[in-house]
mmCIF file of C-alpha atoms in Angstrom:
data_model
loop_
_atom_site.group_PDB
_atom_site.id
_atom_site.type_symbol
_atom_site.label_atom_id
_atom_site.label_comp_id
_atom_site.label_asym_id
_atom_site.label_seq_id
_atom_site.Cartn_x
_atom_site.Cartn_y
_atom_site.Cartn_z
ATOM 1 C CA UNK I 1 9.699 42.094 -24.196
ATOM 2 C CA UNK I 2 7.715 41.373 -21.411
ATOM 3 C CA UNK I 3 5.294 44.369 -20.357
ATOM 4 C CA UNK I 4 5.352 46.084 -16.706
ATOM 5 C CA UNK I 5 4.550 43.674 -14.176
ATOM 6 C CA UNK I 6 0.543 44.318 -13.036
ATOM 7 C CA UNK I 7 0.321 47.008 -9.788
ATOM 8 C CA UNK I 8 -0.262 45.333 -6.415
ATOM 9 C CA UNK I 9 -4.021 44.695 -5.257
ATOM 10 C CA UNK I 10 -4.899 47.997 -3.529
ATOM 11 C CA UNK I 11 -5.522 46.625 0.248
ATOM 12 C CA UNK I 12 -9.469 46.301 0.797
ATOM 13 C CA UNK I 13 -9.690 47.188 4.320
ATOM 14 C CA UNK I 14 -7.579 50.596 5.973
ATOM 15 C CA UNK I 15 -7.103 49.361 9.802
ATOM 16 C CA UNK I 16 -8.361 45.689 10.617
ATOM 17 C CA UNK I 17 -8.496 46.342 14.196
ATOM 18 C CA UNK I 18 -12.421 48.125 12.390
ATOM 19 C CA UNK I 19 -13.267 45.201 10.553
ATOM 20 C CA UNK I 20 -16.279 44.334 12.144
ATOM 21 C CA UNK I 21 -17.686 44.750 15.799
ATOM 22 C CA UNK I 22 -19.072 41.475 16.593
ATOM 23 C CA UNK I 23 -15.703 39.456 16.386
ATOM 24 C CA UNK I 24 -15.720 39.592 20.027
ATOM 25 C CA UNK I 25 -18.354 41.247 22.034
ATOM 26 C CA UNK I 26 -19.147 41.383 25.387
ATOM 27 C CA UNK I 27 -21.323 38.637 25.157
ATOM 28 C CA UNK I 28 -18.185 36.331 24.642
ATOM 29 C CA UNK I 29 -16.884 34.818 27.971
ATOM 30 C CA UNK I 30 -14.147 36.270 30.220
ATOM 31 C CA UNK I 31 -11.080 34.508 31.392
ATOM 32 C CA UNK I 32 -10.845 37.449 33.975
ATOM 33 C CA UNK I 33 -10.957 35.187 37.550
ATOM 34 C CA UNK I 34 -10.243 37.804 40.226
ATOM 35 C CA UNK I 35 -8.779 41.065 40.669
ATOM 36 C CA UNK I 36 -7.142 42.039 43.762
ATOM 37 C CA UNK I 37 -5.486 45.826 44.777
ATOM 38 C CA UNK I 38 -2.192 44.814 45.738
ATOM 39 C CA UNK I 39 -0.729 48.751 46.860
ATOM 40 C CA UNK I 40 1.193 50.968 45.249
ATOM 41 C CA UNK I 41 4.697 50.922 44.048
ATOM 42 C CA UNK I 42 7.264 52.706 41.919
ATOM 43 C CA UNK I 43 6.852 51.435 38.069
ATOM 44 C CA UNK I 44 8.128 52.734 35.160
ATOM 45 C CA UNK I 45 5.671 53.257 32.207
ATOM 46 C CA UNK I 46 5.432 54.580 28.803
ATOM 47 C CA UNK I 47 3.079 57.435 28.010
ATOM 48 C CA UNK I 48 1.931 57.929 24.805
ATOM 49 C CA UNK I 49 1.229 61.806 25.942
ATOM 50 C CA UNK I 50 4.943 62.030 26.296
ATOM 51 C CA UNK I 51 6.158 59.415 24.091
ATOM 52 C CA UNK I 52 8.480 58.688 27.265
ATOM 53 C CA UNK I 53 8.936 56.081 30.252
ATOM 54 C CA UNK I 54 8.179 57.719 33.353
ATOM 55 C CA UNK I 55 8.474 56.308 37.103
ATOM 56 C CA UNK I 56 4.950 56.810 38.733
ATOM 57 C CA UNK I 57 3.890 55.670 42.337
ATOM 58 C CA UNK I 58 1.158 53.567 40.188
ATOM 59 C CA UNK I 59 -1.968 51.248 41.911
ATOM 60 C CA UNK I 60 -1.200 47.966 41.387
ATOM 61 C CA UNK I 61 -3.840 45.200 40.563
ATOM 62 C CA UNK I 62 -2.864 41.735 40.519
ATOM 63 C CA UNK I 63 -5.173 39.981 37.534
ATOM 64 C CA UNK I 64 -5.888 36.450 37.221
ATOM 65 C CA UNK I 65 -7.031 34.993 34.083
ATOM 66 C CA UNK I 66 -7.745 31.345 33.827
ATOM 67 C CA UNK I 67 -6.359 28.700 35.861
ATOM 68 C CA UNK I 68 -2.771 30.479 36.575
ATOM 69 C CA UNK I 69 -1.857 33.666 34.528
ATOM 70 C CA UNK I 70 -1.412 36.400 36.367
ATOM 71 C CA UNK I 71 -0.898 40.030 34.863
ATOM 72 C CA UNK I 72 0.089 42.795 36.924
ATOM 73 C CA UNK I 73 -2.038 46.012 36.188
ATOM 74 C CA UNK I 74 -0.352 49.278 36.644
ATOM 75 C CA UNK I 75 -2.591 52.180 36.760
ATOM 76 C CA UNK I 76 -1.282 55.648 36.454
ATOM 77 C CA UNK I 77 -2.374 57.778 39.654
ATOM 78 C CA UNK I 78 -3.672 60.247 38.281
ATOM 79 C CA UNK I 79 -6.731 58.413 38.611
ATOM 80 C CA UNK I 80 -8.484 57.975 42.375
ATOM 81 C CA UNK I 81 -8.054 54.408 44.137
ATOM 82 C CA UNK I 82 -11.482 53.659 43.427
ATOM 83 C CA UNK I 83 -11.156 55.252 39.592
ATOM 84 C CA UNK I 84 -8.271 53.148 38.879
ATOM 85 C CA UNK I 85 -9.835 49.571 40.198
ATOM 86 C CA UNK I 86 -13.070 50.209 38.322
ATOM 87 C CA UNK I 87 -10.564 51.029 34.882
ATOM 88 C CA UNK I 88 -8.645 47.834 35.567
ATOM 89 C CA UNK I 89 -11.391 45.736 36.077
ATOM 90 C CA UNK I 90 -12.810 47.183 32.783
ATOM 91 C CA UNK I 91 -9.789 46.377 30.665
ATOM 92 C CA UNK I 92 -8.737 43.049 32.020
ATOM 93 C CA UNK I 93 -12.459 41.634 31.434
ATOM 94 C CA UNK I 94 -12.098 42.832 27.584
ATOM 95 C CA UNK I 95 -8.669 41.247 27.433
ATOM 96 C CA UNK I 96 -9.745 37.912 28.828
ATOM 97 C CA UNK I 97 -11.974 38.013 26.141
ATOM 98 C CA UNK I 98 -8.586 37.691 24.215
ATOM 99 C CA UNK I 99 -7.710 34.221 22.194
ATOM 100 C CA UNK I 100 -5.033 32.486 24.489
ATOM 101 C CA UNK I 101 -2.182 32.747 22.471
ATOM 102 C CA UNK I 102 -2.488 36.529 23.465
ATOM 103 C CA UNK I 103 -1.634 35.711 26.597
ATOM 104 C CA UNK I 104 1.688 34.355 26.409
ATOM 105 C CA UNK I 105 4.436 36.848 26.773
ATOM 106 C CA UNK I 106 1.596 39.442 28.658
ATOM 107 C CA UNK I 107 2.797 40.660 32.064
ATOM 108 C CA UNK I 108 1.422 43.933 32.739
ATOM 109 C CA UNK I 109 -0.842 46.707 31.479
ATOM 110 C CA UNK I 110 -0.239 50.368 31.851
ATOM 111 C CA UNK I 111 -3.364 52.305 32.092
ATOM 112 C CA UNK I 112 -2.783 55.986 31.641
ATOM 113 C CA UNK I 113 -6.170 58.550 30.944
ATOM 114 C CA UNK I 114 -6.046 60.594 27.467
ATOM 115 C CA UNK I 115 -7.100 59.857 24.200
ATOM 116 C CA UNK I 116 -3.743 57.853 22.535
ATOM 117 C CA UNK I 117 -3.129 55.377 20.618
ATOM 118 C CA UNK I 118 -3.306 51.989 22.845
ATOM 119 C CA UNK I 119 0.471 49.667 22.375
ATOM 120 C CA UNK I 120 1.646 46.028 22.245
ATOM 121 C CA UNK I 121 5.018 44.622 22.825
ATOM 122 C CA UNK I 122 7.208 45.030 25.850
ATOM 123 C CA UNK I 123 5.476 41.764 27.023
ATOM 124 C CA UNK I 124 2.303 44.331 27.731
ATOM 125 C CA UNK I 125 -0.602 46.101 26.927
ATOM 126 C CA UNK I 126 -0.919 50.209 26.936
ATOM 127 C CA UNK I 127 -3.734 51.532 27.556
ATOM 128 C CA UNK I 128 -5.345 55.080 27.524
ATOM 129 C CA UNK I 129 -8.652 55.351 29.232
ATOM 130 C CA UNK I 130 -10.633 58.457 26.789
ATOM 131 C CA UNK I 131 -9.216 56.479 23.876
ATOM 132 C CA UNK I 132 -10.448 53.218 25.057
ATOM 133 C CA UNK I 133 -13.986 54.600 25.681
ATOM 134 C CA UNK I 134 -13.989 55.647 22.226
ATOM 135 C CA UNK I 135 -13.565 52.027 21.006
ATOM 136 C CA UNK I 136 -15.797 50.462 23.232
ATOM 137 C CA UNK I 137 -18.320 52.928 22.500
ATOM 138 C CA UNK I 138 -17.622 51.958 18.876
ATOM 139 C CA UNK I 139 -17.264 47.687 19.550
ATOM 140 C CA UNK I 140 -14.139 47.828 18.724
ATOM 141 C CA UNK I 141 -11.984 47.520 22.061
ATOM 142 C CA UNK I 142 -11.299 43.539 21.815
ATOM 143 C CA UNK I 143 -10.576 43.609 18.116
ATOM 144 C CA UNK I 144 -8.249 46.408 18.868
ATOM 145 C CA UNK I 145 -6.612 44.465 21.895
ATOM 146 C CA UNK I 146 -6.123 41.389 19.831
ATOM 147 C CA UNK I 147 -4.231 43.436 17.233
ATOM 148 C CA UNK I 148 -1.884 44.762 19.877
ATOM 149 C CA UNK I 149 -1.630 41.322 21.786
ATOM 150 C CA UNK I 150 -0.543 40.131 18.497
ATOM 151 C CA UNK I 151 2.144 42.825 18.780
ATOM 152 C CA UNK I 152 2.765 41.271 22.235
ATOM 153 C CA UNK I 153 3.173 37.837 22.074
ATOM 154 C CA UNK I 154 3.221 36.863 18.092
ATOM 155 C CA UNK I 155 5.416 39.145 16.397
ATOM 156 C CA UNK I 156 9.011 38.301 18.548
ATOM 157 C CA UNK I 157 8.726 34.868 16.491
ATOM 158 C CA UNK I 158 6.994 35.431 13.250
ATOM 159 C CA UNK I 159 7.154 38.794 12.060
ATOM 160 C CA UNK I 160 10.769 38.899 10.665
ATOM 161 C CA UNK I 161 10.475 35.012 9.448
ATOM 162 C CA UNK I 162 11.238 33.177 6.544
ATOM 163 C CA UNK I 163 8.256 31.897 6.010
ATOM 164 C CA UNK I 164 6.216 34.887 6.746
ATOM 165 C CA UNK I 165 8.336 36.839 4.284
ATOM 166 C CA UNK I 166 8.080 34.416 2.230
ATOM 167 C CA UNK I 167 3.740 34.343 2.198
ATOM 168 C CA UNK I 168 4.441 37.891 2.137
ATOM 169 C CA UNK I 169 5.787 38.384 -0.735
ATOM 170 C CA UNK I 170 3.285 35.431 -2.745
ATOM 171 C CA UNK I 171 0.095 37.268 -1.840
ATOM 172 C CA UNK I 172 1.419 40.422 -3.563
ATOM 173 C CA UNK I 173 -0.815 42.406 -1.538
ATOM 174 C CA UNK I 174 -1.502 43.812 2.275
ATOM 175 C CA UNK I 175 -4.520 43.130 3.748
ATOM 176 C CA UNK I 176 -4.971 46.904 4.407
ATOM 177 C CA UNK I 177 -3.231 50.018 3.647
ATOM 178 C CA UNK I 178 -1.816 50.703 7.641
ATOM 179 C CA UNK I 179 -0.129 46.893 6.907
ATOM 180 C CA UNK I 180 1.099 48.049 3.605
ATOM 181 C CA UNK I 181 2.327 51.304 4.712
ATOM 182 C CA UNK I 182 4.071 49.173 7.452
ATOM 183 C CA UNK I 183 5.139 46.154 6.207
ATOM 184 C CA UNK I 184 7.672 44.744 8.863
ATOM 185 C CA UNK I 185 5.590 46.571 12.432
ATOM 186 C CA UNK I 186 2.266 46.132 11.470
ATOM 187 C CA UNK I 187 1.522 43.063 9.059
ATOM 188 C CA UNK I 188 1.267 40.254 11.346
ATOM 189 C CA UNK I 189 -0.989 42.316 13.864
ATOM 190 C CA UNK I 190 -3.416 43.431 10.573
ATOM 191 C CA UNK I 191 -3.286 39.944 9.542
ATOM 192 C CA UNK I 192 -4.315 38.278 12.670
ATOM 193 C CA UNK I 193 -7.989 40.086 13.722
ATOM 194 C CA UNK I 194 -8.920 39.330 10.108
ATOM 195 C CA UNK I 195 -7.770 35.816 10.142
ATOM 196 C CA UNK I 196 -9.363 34.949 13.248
ATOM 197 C CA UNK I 197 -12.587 36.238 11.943
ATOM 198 C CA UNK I 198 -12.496 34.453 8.756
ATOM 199 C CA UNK I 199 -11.784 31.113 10.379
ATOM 200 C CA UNK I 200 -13.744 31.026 13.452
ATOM 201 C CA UNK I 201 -16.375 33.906 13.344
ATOM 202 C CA UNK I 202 -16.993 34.081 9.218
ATOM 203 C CA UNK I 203 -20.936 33.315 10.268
ATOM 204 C CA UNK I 204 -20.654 37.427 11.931
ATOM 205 C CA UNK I 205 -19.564 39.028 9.303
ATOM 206 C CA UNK I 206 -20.416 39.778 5.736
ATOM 207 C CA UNK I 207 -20.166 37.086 3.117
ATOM 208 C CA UNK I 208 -18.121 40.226 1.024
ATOM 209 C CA UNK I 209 -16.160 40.638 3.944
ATOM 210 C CA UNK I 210 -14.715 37.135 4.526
ATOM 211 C CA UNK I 211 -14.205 37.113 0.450
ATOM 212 C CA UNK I 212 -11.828 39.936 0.967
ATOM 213 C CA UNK I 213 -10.078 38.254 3.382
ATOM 214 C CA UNK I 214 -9.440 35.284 1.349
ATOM 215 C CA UNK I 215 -8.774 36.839 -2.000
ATOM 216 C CA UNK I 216 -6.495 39.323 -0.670
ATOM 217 C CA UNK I 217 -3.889 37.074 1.688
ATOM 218 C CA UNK I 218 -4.219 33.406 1.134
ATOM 219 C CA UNK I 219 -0.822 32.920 1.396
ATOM 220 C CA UNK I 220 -0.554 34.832 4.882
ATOM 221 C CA UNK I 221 -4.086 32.976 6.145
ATOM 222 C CA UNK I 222 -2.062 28.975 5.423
ATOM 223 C CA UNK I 223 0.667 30.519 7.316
ATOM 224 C CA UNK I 224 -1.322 30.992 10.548
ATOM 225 C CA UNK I 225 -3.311 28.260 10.231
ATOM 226 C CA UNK I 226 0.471 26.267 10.945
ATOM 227 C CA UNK I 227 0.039 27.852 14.027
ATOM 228 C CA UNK I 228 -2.438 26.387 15.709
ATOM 229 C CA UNK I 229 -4.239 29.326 16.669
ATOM 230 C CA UNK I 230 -7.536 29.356 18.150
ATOM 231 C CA UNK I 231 -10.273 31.483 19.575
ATOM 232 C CA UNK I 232 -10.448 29.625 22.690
ATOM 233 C CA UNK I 233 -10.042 31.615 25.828
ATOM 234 C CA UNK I 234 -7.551 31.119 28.040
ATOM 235 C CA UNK I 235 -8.922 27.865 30.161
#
């Protein structure tokens, strides 16, 4: 009889939003055009420090990126005027850093202060100013907002299809151990910062590196190559 089948690949990286600081730096162009304080206003925003929506009287930006998305920054007040333009500014010139297919269900960003996890999905960003120091300190905070962009305005279509599934299940392995330890929230997000580097940035990383890549999801890395995806801002 046939023996057990072999265990799964362990997954060679832990959290791909870490791969490797120079996918995007802050050398790569904006497609941040203008930034204008539009007032304040009632929103409703989730808080990581609660794990709630609250209503907050929050300073409103109005961000332009490219020729005509807009994104409508909502910054918790908490912060001064001044405090909150200089924190939206900061964090809409790293996300038009962003690929353009980020940008495609994005229509605000919440911008609380603390140290907390930063979100994707609910056709936003969430942000959390102490914890995005820490990855910008690092070179980290574009690789991190592609992941959740990926969360934002990826996942709706592809996460939960066939064919996804499908590549899923052919590799036989995650990419790295937060995708494996979350197959159906976190796999296309892990896949994506990792993909992108492979096929458009492989001459910044390590030749081991983009080997990994390759030998761990080939299956997952065809898939998104369907897509179209590219590194191109948004124009």
């Amino acid at each position: 009889s046939p023996g057990p089948s072999p265990a799964p690949a362990a997954p060679p990286f832990h959290g791909t939003a870490f791969l490797d600081p120079g996918i995007i730096t802050a050398d790569d162009l904006t497609a941040l055009v203008d930034l204008t304080f539009v007032g304040q206003g009632p929103r409703a925003m989730f808080d990581r420090r609660t794990e709630a929506f609250g209503t907050v009287d929050a300073y409103l930006f109005t961000a332009q990126f490219g020729a005509a998305k807009t994104v409508e920054i909502q910054v918790n007040p908490e912060f001064s005027q001044a405090q909150a333009e200089v924190e939206a500014r900061t964090y809409a010139t790293a996300v038009g850093r962003l690929p353009a297919f980020a940008f495609r269900d994005l229509d605000t960003m919440w911008i609380h202060a603390g140290r907390f996890p930063f979100g994707g999905g609910n056709r936003n960003l969430l942000i959390h100013t102490a914890q995005g120091e820490e990855y910008a300190a690092g070179g980290y905070l574009e690789e991190i907002f592609v992941h959740e962009g990926t969360h934002t305005s990826i996942d709706g279509d592809h996460a939960a299809a066939a064919g996804w599934l499908a590549a899923q299940t052919a590799d036989g392995a995650f990419v790295s151990t937060y995708a494996r330890d979350n197959p159906t929230r976190e796999d296309v997000a892990e896949t994506m910062v990792p993909y992108l580097a492979r096929r458009f940035r492989a001459d910044r990383l390590p030749p081991a590196t983009v080997a990994a890549i390759r030998g761990a999801i080939p299956n997952r890395l065809r898939y998104l190559d369907c897509l179209g995806l590219t590194m191109e801002p948004l124009r």
